[in-house]
Short mmCIF file of C-alpha atoms in Angstrom, two decimals:
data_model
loop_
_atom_site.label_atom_id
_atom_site.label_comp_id
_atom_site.label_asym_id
_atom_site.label_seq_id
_atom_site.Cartn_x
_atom_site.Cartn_y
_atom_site.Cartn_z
CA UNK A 30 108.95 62.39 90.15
CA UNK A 31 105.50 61.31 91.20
CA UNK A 32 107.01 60.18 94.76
CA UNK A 33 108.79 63.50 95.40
CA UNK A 34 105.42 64.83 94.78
CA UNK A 35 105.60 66.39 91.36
CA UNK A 36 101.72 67.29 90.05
CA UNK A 37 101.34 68.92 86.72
CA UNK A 38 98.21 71.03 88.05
CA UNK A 39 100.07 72.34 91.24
CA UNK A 40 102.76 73.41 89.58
CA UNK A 41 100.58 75.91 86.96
CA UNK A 42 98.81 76.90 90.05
CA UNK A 43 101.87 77.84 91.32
CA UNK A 44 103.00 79.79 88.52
CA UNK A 45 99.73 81.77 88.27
CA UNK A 46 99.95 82.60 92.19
CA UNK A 47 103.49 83.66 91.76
CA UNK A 48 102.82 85.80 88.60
CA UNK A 49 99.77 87.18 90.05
CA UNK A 50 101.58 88.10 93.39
CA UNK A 51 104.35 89.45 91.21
CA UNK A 52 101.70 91.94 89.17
CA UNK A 53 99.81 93.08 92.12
CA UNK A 54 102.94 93.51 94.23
CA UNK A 55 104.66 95.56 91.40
CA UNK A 56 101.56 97.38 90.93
CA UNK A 57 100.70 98.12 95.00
CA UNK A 58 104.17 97.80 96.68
CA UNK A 59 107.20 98.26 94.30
CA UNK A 60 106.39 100.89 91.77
CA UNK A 61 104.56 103.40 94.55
CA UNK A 62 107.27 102.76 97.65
CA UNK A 63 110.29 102.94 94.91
CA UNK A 64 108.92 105.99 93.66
CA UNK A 65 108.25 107.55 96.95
CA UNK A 66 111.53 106.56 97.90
CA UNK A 67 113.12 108.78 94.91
CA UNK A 68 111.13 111.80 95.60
CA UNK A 69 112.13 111.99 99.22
CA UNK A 70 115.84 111.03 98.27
CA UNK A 71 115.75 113.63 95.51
CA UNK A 72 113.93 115.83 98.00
CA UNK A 73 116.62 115.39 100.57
CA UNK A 74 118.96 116.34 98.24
CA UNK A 75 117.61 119.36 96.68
CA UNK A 76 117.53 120.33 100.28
CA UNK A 77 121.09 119.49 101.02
CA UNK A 78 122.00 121.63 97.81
CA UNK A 79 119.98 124.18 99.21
CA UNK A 80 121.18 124.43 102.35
CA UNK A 81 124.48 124.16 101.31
CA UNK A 82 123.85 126.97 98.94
CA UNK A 83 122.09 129.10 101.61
CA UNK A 84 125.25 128.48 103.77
CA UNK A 85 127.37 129.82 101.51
CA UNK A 86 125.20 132.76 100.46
CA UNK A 87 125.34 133.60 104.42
CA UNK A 88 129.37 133.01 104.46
CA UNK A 89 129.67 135.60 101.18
CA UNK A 90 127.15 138.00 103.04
CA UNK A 91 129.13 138.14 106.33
CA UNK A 92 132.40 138.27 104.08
CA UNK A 93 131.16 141.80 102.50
CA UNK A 94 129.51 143.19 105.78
CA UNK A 95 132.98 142.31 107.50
CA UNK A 96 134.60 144.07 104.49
CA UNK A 97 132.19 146.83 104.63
CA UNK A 98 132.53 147.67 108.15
CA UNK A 99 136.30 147.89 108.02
CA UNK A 100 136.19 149.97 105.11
CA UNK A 101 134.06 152.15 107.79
CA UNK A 102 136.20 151.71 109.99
CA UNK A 103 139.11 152.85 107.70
CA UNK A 104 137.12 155.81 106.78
CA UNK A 105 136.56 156.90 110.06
CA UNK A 106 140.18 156.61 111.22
CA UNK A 107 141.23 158.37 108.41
CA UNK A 108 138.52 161.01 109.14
CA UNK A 109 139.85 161.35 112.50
CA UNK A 110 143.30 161.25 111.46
CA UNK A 111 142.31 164.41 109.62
CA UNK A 112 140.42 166.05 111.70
CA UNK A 113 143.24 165.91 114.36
CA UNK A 114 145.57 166.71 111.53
CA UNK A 115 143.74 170.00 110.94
CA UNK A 116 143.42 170.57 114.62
CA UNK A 117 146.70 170.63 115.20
CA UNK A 118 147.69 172.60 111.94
CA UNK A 119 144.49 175.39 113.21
CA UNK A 120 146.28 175.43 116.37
CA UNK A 121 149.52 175.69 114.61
CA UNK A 122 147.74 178.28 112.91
CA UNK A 123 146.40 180.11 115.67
CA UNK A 124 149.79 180.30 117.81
CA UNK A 125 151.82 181.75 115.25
CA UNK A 126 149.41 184.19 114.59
CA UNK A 127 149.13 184.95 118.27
CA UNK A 128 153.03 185.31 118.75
CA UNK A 129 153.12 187.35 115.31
CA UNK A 130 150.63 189.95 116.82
CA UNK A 131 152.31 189.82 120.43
CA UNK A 132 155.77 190.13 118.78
CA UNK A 133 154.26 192.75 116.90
CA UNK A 134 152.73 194.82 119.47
CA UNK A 135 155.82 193.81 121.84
CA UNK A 136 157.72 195.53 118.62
CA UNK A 137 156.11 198.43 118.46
CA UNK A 138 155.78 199.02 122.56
CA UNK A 139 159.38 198.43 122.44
CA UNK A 140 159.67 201.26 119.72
CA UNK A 141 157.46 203.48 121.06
CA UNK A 142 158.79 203.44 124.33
CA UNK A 143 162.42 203.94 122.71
CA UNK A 144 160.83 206.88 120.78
CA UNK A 145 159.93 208.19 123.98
CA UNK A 146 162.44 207.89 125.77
CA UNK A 147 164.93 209.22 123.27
CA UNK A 148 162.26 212.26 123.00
CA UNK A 149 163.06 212.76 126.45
CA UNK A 150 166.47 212.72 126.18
CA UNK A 151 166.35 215.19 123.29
CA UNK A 152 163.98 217.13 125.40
CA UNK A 153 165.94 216.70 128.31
CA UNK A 154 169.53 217.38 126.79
CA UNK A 155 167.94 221.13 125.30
CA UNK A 156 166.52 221.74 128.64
CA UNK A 157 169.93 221.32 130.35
CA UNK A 158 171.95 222.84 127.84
CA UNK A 159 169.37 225.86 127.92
CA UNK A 160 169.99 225.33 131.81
CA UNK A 161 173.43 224.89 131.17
CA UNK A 162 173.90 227.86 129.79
CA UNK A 163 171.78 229.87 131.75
CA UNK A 164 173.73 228.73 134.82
CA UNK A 165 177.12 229.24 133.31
CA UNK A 166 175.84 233.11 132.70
CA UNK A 167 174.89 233.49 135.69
CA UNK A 168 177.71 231.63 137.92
CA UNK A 169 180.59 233.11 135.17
CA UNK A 170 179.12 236.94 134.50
CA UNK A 171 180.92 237.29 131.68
CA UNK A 172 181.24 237.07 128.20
CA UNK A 173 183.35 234.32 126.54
CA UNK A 174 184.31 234.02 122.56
CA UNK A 175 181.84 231.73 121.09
CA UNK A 176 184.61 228.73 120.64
CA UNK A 177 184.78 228.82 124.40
CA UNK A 178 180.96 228.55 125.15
CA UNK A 179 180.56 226.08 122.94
CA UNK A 180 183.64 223.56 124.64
CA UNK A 181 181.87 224.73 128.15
CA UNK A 182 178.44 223.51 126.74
CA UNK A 183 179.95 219.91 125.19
CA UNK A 184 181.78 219.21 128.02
CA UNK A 185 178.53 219.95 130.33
CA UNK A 186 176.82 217.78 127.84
CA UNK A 187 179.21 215.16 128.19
CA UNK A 188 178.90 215.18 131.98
CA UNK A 189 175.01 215.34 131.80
CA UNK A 190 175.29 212.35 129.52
CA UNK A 191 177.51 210.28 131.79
CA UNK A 192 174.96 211.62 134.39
CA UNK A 193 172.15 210.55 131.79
CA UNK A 194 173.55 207.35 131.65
CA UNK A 195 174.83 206.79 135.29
CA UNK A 196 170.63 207.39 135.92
CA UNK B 23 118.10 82.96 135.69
CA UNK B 24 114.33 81.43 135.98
CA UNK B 25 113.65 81.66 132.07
CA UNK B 26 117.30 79.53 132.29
CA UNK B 27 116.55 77.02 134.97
CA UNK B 28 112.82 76.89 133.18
CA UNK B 29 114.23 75.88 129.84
CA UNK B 30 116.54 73.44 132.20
CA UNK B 31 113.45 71.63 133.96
CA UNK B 32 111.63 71.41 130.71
CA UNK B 33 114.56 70.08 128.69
CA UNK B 34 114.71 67.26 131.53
CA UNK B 35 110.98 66.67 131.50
CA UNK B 36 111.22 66.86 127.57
CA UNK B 37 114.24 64.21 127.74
CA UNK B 38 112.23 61.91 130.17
CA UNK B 39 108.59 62.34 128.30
CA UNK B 40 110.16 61.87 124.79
CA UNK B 41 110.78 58.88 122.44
CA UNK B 42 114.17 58.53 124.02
CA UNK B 43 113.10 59.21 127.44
CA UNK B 44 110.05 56.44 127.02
CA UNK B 45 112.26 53.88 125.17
CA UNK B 46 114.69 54.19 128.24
CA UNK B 47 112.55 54.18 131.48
CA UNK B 48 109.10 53.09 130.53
CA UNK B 49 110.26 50.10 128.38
CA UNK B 50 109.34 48.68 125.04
CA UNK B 51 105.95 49.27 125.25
CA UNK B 52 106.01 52.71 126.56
CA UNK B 53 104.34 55.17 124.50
CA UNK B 54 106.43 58.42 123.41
CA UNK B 55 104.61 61.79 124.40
CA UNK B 56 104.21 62.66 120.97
CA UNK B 57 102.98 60.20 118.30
CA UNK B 58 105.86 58.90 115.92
CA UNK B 59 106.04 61.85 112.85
CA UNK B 60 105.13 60.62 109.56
CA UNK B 61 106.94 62.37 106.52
CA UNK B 62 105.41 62.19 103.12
CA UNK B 63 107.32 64.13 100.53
CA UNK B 64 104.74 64.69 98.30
CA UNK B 65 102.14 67.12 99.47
CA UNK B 66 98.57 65.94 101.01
CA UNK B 67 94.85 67.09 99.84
CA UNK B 68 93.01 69.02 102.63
CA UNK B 69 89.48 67.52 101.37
CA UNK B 70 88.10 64.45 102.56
CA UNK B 71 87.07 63.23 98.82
CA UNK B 72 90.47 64.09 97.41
CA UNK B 73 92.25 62.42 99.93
CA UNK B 74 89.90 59.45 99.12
CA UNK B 75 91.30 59.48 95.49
CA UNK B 76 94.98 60.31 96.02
CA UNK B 77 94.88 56.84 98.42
CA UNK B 78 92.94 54.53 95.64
CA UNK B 79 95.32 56.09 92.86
CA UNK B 80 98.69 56.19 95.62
CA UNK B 81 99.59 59.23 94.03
CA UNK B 82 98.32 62.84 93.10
CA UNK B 83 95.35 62.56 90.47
CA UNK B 84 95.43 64.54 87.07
CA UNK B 85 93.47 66.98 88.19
CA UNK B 86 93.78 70.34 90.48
CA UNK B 87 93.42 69.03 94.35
CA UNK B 88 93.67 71.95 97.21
CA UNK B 89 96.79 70.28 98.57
CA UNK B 90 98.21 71.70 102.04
CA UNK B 91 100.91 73.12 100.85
CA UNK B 92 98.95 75.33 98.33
CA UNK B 93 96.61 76.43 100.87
CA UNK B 94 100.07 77.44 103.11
CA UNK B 95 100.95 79.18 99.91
CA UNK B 96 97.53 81.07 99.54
CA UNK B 97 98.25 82.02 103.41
CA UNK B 98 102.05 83.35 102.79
CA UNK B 99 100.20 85.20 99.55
CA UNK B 100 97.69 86.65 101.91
CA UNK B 101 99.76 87.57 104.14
CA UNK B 102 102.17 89.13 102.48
CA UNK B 103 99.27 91.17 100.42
CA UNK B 104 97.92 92.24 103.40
CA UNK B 105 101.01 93.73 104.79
CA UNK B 106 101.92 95.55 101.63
CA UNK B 107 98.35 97.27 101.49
CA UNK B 108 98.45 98.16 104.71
CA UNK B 109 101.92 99.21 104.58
CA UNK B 110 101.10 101.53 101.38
CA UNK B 111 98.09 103.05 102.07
CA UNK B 112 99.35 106.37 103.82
CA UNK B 113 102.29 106.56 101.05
CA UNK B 114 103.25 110.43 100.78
CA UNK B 115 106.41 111.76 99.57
CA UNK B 116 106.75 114.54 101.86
CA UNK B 117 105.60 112.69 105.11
CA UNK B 118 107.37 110.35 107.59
CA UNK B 119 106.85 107.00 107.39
CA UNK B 120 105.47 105.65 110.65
CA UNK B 121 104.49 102.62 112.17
CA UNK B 122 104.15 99.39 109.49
CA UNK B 123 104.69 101.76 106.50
CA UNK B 124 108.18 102.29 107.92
CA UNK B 125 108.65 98.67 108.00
CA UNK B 126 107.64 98.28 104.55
CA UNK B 127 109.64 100.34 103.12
CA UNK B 128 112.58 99.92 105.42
CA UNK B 129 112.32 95.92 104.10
CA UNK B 130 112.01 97.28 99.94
CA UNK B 131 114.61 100.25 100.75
CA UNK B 132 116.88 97.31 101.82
CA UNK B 133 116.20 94.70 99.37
CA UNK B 134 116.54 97.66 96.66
CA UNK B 135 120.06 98.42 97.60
CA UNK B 136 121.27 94.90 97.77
CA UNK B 137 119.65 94.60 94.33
CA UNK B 138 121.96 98.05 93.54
CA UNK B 139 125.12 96.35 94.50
CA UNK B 140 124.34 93.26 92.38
CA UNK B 141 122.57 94.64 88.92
CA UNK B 142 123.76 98.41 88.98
CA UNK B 143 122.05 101.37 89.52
CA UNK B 144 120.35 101.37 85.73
CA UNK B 145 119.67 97.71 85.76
CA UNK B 146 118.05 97.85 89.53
CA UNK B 147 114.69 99.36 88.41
CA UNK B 148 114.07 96.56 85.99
CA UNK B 149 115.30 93.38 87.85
CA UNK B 150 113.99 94.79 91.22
CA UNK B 151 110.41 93.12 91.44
CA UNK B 152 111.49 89.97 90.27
CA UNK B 153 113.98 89.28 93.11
CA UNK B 154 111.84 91.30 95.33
CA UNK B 155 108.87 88.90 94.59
CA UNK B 156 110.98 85.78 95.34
CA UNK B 157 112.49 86.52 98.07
CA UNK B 158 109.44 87.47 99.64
CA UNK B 159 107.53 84.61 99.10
CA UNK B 160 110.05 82.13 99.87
CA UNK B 161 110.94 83.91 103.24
CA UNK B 162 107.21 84.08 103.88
CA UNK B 163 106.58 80.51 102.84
CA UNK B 164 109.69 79.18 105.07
CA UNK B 165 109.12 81.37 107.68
CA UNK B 166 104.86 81.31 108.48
CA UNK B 167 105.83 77.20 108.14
CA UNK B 168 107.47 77.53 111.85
CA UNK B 169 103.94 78.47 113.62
CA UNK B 170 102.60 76.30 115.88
CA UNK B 171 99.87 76.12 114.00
CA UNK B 172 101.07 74.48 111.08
CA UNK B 173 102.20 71.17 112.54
CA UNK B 174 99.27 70.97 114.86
CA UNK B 175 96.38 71.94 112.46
CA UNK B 176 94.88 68.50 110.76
CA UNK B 177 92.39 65.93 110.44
CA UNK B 178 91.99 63.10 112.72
CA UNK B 179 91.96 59.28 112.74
CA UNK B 180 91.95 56.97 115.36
CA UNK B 181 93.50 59.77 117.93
CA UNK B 182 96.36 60.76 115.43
CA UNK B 183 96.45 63.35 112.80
CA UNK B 184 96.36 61.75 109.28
CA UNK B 185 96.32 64.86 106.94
CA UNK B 186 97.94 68.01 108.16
CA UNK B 187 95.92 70.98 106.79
CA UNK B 188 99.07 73.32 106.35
CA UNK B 189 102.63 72.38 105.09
CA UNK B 190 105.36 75.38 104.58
CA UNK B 191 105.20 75.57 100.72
CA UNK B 192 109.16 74.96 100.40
CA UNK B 193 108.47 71.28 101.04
CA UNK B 194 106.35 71.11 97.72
CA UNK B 195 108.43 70.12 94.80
CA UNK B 196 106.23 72.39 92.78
CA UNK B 197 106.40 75.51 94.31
CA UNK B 198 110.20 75.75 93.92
CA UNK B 199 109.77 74.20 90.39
CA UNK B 200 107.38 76.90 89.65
CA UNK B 201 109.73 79.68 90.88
CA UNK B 202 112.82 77.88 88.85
CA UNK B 203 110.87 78.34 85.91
CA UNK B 204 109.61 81.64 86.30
CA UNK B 205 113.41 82.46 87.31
CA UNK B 206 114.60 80.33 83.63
CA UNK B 207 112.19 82.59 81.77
CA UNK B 208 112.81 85.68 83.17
CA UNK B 209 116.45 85.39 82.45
CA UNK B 210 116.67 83.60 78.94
CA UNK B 211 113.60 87.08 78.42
CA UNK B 212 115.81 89.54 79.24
CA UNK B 213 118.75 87.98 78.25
CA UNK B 214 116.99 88.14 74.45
CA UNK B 215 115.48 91.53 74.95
CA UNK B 216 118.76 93.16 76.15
CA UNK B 217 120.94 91.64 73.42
CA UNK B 218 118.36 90.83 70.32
CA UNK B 219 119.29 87.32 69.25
CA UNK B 220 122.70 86.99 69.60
CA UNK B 221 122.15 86.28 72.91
CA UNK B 222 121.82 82.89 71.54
CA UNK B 223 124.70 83.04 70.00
CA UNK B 224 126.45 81.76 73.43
CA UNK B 225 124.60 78.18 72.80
CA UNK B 226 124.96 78.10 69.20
CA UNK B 227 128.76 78.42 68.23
CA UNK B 228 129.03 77.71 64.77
CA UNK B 229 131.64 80.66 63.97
CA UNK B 230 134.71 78.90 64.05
CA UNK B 231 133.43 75.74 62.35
CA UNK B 232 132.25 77.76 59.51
CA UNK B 233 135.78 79.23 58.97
CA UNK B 234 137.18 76.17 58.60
CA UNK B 235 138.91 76.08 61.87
CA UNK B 236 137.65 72.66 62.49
CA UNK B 237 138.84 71.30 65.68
CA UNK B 238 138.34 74.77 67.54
CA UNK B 239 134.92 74.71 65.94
CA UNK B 240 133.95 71.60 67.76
CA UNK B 241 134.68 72.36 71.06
CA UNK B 242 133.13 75.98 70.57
CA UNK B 243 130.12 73.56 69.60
CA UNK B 244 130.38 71.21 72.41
CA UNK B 245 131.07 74.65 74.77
CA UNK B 246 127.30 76.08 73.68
CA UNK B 247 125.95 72.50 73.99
CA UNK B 248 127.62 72.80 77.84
CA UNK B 249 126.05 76.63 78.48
CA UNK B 250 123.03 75.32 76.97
CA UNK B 251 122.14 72.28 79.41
CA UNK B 252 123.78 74.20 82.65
CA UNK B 253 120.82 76.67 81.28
CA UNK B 254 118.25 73.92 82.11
CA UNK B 255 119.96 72.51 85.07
CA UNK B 256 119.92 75.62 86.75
CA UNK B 257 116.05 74.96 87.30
CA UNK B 258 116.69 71.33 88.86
CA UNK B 259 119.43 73.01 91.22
CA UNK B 260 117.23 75.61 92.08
CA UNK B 261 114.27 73.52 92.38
CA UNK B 262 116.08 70.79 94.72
CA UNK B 263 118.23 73.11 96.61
CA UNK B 264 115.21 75.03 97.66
CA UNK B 265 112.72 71.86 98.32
CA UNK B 266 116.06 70.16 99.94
CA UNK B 267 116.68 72.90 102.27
CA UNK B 268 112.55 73.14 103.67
CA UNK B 269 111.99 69.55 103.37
CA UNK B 270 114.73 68.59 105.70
CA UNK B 271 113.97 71.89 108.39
CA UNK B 272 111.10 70.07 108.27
CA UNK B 273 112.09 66.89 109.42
CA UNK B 274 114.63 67.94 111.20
CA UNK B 275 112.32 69.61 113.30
CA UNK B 276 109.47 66.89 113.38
CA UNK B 277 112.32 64.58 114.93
CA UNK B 278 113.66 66.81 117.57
CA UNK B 279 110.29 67.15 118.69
CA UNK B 280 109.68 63.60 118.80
CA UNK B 281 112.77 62.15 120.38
CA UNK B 282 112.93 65.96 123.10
CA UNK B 283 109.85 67.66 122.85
CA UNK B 284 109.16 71.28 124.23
CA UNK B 285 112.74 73.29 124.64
CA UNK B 286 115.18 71.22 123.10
CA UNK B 287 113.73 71.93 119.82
CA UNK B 288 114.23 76.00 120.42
CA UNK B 289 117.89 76.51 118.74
CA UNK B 290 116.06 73.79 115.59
CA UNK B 291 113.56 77.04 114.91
CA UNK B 292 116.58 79.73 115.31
CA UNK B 293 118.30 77.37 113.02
CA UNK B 294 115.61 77.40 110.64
CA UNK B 295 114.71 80.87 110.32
CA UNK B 296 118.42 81.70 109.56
CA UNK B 297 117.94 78.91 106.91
CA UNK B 298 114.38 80.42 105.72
CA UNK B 299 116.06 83.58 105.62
CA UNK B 300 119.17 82.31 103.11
CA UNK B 301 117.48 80.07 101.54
CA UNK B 302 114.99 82.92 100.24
CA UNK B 303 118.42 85.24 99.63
CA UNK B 304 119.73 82.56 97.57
CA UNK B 305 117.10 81.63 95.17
CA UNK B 306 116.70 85.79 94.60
CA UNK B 307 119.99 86.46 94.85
CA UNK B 308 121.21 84.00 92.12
CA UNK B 309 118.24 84.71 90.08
CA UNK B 310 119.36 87.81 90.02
CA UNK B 311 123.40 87.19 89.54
CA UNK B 312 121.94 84.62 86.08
CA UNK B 313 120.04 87.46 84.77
CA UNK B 314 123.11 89.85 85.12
CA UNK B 315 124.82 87.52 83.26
CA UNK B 316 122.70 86.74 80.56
CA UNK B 317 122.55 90.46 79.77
CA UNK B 318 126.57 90.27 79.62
CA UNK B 319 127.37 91.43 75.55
CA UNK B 320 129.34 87.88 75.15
CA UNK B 321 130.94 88.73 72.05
CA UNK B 322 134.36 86.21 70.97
CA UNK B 323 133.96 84.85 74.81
CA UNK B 324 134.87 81.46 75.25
CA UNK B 325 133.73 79.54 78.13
CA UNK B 326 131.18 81.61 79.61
CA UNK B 327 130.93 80.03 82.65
CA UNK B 328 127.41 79.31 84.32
CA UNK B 329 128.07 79.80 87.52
#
């Protein structure tokens, strides 16, 4: 062993330089880096987690303002839907009403003018029978039975209505 | 192309100026460009006075001498000190790390996770600074042996460098005896602590002798005798493979410098930092793998293998 170079003495000096190096490396390198090491892995992570958690926070957000706008949207259509709806019902509405009054006032034009006109005719019928007669004593000069007159006054009616409707 | 045909002309001048080159032109008498190395396996005292005694006695006296291989120790120490104070002084969680703190920590980051992968993640925190601590040194020790200044630095006689003052560490028997034992302890430790004493129950296997089973007995007996010694020769395989391994980088490159000095020698000092570099993995890394096993629960296991 001596010829390889084995020396008691060396060999503990050894020892302590390795132990010591060991101690002051644990206590200067190891413990401090390793624990650095963990806080900026655990760090890392807690930042992962919340970013990840932040992501989805903004993914759930968008999800509910997408949902909210088209329930908006929904609303409004239906809104509009409506509103057309009663547009068209009001105008509906509106045109019936106008064609009731029309048709009403058409009506009573219609009846009015029939009233008139029949008023006329009445009118019209006395004043030629009255002229009737008065012509048929005057052209005639002389007195028929009452029977008589009364044929000679229908059958001048008859010819002024045939007149009255030839007009 | 002019760094190659560089290293070309000075492998030819190194080839002609050489041991070989002088043997083969200049003759027998020639002298070689560089003086014909000198290996001495056991380590040599930087003082004057010491080196007085260790030649009277023609070996290492009973006392502490400063030999150079301690002093190259005390320098990978240093260094290695240095660096690690440096590198830790601006430690902050919540910063970067920049410049040699990144390197620092890139190195224990890296040795941490390999130490992960072997141990587990509950076991890493404990066996961490053990392997950390020699792997470090060793790769310092084998690696700070390759400057320039270690084979050139020594003290003179008669034109020729008698006692180098530096000599990589690795080339001491006692430095990798001291880190086999430290290794031995540190395993049969936690071995005990993790399992009480029936950790050694693995060497002592008197179970099956005491039931009466007598021939199984035996060889459980002669199996704890066999787990027992591979315990103990665990530090001589560590120790040589280690002092092996730097002893003959070493040599290897005092001789290619001898016979081809200046660029033939180049791929010698790749060669040997890749061999610094495993040789420092493999003395942590089966440190490591022993004290995994030793805090194995071994219960009814027969044969537990050493390695």
């Amino acid at each position: 062993m001596a010829e390889l170079g084995f020396h008691w003495p060396s060999l503990i000096v050894y020892l302590l330089n390795f132990t010591l190096l060991l101690v002051i490396l644990y206590l200067v390198a190891y413990k401090p880096i390793l624990r650095v090491l963990d806080q900026r892995s655990n760090n890392i992570r807690e930042s992962l987690e919340q970013a990840e958690r932040a992501q989805k926070e903004a993914a759930e957000r968008q999800a509910q303002f997408e949902r909210q706008l088209a329930e908006a949207r929904r609303g409004t259509q239906a809104q509009l839907e409506e509103a057309q709806k009663r547009i068209t019902q009001y105008e509906q509405q509106q045109k019936e009403r106008a064609d009731q009054i029309v048709g009403e006032e058409l009506n009573r034009a219609r009846s009015e003018i029939q009233r008139e006109r029949d008023m006329a005719v009445e009118e019209l019928r006395a004043q030629f029978g009255d002229l009737a007669i008065t012509a048929a004593e005057r052209v005639v000069r002389r007195s028929l039975d009452s029977t008589a007159h009364r044929e000679i006054i229908d059958e001048v009616l008859r010819e002024g209505g045939a007149l009255d409707r030839r007009r | 192309m002019i760094v190659l045909a560089g290293a070309f002309v000075l492998l030819i001048v190194g080839f002609v100026m050489g041991a070989i080159g002088s043997k083969l032109f200049g003759g027998e008498e020639a002298e070689p460009f560089i003086p014909r190395p000198e290996v001495h396996l056991p380590p040599q005292a930087v003082l004057a006075a010491d080196a007085e005694e260790v030649e009277a006695a023609h070996k290492l006296p009973g006392r502490f001498i400063l030999t150079n291989t301690l002093l190259s120790s005390w320098i990978a120490t240093a260094v290695l000190l240095v660096l690690f104070f440096f590198g830790t002084r601006g430690l902050r969680a919540d910063k970067a790390p920049r410049g040699i703190q990144n390197f620092v920590e890139g190195i224990i980051s890296a040795m941490y996770s390999f130490v992960e992968g072997v141990a587990g993640r509950e076991n890493a925190r404990r066996f961490f600074p053990l392997f950390a601590t020699i792997f470090l040194f060793v790769l310092f020790n084998a690696w700070l042996g390759l400057l320039p200044v270690y084979p050139s630095l020594g003290f003179k006689e008669h034109g020729e460098i008698v006692r180098h003052l530096l000599r990589p560490a690795g080339t001491d028997l006692n430095m990798p005896l001291a880190l086999a034992i430290v290794s031995f302890v540190f395993v049969e430790f936690w071995g005990v602590r993790t399992l009480g004493l029936g950790y050694l129950g693995k060497f002592f296997r008197f179970g099956n002798l005491l039931r009466g089973q007598i021939f199984q007995g035996f060889i459980d007996i002669f199996v704890g005798i066999l787990e027992l010694l591979s315990e103990f020769i665990r530090i001589v395989s560590f120790t040589f493979r280690l002092f092996g391994n730097m002893t003959a980088g070493e040599i290897l490159l005092l001789v290619t410098a001898f016979l081809i000095p200046f660029a033939f020698a180049l791929p010698f000092y790749g060669l040997e930092l890749l061999v610094g570099f495993i040789q420092a993995l493999i003395f942590s890394g089966l440190t490591l793998v022993f004290v995994v096993l030793a805090i194995q629960p071994h219960e009814g296991e027969e044969g537990h293998g050493g390695h």
